[in-house]
mmCIF file of C-alpha atoms in Angstrom:
data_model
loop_
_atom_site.group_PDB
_atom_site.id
_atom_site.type_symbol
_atom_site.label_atom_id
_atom_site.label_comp_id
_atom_site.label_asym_id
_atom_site.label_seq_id
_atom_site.Cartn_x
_atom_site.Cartn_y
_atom_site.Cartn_z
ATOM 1 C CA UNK A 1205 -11.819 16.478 18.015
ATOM 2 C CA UNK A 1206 -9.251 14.675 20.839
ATOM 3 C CA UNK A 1207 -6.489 12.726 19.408
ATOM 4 C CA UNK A 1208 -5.031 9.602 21.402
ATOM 5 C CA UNK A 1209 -1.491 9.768 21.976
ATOM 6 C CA UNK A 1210 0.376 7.018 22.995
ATOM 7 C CA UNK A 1211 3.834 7.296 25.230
ATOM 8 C CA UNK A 1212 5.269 4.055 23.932
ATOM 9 C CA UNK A 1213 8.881 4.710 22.048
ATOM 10 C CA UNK A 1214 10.800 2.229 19.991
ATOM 11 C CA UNK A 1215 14.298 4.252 19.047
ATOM 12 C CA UNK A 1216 16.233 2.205 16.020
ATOM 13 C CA UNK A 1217 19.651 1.670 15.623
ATOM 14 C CA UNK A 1218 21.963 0.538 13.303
ATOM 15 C CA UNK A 1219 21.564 -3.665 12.938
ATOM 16 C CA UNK A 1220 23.972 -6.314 12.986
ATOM 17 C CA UNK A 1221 24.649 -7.341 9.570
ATOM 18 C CA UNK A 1222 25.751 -11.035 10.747
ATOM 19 C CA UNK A 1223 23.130 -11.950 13.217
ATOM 20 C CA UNK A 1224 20.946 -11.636 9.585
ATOM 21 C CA UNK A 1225 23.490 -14.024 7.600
ATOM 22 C CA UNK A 1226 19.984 -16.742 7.396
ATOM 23 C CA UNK A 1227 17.789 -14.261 5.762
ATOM 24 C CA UNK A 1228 20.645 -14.498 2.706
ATOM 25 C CA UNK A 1229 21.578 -18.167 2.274
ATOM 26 C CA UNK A 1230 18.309 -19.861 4.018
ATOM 27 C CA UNK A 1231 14.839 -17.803 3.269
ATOM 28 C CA UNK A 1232 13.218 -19.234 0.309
ATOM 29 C CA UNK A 1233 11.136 -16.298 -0.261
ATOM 30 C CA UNK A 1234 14.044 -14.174 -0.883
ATOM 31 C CA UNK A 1235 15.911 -16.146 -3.008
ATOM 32 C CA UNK A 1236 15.016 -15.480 -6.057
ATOM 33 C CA UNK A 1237 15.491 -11.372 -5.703
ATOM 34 C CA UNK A 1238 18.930 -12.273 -4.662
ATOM 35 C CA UNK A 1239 19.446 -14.261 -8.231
ATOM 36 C CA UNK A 1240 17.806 -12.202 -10.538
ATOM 37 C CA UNK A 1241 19.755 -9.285 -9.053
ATOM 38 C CA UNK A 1242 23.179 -11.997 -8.994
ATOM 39 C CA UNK A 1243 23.986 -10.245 -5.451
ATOM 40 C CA UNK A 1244 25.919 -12.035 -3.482
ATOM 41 C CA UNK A 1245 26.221 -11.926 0.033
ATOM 42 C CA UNK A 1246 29.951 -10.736 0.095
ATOM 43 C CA UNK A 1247 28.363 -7.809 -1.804
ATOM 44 C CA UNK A 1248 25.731 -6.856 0.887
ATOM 45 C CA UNK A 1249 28.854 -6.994 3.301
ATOM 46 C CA UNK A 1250 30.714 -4.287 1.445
ATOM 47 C CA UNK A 1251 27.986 -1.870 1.246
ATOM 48 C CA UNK A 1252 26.158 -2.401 4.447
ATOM 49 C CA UNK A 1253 27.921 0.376 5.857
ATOM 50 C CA UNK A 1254 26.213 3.237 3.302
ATOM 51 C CA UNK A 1255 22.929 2.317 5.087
ATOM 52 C CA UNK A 1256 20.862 4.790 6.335
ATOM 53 C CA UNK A 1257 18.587 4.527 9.036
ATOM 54 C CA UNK A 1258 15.112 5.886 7.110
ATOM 55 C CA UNK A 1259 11.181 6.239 8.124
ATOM 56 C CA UNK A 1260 9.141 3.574 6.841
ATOM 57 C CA UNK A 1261 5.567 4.552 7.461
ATOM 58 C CA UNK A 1262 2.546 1.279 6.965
ATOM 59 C CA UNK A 1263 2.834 0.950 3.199
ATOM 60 C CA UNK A 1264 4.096 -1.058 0.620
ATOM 61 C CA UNK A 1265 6.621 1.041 -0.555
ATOM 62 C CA UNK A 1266 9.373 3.788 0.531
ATOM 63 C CA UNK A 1267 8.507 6.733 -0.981
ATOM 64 C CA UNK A 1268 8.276 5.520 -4.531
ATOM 65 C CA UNK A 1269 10.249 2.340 -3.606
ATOM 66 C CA UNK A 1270 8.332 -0.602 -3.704
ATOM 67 C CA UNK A 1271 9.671 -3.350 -0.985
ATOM 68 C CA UNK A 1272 9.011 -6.930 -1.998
ATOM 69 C CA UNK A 1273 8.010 -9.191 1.502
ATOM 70 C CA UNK A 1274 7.014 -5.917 3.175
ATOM 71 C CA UNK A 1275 3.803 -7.445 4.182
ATOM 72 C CA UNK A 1276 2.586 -3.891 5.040
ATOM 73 C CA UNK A 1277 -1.215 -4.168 5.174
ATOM 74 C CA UNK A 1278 -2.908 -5.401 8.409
ATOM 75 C CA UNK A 1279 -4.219 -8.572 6.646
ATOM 76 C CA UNK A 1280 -1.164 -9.789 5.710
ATOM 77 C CA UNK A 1281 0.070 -9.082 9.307
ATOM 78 C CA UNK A 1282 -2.524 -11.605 10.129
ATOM 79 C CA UNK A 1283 -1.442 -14.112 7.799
ATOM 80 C CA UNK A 1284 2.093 -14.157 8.443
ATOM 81 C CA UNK A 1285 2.860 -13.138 12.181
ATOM 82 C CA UNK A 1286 -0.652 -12.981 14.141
ATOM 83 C CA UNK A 1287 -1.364 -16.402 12.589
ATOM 84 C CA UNK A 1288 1.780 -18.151 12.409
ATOM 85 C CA UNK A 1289 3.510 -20.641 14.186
ATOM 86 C CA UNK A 1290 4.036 -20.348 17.883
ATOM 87 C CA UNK A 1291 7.917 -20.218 17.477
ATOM 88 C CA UNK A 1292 7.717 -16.946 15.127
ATOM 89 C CA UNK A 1293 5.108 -15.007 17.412
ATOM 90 C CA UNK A 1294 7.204 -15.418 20.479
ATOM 91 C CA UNK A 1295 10.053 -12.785 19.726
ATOM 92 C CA UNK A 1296 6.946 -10.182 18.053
ATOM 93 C CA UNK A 1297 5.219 -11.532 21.943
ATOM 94 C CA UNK A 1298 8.100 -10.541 24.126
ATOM 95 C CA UNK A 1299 9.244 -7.450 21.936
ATOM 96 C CA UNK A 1300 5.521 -6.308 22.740
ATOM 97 C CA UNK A 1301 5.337 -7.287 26.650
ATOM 98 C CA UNK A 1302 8.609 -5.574 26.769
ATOM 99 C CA UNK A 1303 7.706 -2.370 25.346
ATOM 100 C CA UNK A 1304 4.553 -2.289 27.371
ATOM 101 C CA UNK A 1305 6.205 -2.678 30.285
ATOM 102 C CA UNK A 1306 9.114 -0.053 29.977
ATOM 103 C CA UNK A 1307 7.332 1.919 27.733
ATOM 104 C CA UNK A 1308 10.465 2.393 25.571
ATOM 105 C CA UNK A 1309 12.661 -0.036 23.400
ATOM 106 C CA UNK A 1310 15.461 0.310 21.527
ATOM 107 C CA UNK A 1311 15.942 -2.174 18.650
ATOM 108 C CA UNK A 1312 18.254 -2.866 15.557
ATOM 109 C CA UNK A 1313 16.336 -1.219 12.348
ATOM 110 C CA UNK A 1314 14.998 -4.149 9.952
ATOM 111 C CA UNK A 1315 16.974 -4.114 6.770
ATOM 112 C CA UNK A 1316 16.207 -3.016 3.633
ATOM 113 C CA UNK A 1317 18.374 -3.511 0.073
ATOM 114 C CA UNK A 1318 17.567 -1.355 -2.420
ATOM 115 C CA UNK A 1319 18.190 -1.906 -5.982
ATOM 116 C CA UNK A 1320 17.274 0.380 -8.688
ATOM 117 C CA UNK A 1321 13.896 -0.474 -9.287
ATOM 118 C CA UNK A 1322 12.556 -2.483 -6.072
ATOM 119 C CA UNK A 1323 13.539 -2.858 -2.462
ATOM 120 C CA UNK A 1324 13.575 -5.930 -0.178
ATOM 121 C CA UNK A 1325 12.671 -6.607 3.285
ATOM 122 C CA UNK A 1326 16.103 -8.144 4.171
ATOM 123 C CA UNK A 1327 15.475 -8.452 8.023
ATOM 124 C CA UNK A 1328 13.322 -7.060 10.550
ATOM 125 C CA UNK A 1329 9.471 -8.234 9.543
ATOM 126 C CA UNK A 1330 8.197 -8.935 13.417
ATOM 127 C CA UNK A 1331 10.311 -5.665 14.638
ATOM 128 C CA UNK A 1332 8.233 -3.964 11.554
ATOM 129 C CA UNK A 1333 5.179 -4.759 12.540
ATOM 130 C CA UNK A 1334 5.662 -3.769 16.341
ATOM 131 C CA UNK A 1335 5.802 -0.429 15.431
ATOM 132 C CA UNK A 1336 3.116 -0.400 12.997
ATOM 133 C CA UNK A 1337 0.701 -2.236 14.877
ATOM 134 C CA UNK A 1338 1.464 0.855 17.896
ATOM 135 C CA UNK A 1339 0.677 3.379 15.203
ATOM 136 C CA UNK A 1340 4.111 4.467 15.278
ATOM 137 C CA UNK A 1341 6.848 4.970 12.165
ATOM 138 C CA UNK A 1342 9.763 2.772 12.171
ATOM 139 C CA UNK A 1343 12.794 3.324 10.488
ATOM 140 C CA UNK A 1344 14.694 0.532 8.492
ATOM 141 C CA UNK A 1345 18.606 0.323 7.516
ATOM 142 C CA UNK A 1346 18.375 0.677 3.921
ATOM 143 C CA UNK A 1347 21.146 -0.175 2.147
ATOM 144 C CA UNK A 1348 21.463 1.118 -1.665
ATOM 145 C CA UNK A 1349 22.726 -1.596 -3.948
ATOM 146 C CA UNK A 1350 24.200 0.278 -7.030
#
């Protein structure tokens, strides 16, 4: 049997909890979780810090942590970035030309909140997806809630 390596890297680092201020008060997706959960965005700020940067391997959930707006399988990678509107696909496009160039990134980790029974994809999808479309495991900032 031969196994194909790749020499691409991405390394992950800690993310700026600001520069993702939209994903709270503007996507409508997310809304909801925020409301049923009554989290408020001055709460995110005060806990942000007791993130963890964690390995989140192609799946729906981490470890026994489902994560709503994960988008994990391939087919929904098609649906939402692959197919989507030119102005979304250009950061995933230049993220991509850049690592392929270089050969190495380093990025700010997608977010993750974590309440007791479900996660959320905060931040981060296209930055996701760069890593699991390389075969590679990418590790998110997951903040615990309670």
């Amino acid at each position: 049997m031969v196994i194909s390596r790749s020499t691409l890297t991405i390394s992950w680092i800690r993310p700026d909890l600001e520069e993702e201020r939209w994903e709270y008060f503007n996507h409508p997706a997310k809304q909801e979780w925020y409301r049923k959960r009554e989290l408020t965005w001055e709460a995110i700020e005060k806990v942000f810090s007791r993130g963890a940067l964690t390995p989140y391997p192609r799946a729906a959930c981490i470890d026994a942590l489902p994560v709503a707006l994960s988008y994990s399988r391939y087919e929904e990678y098609q649906t939402y970035l692959a197919r989507a509107k030119r102005g979304y696909r250009q950061n995933y496009s230049r993220m991509e030309d850049a690592l392929q160039k270089a050969g190495s990134l380093t990025i700010k980790a997608p977010i993750v909140l974590k309440s007791s029974d479900e996660g959320l994809l905060f931040s981060g999808y296209r930055r996701l997806c760069l890593a699991w479309n390389y075969g590679m495991v990418p590790s998110v900032w997951l903040i615990p809630l309670d």
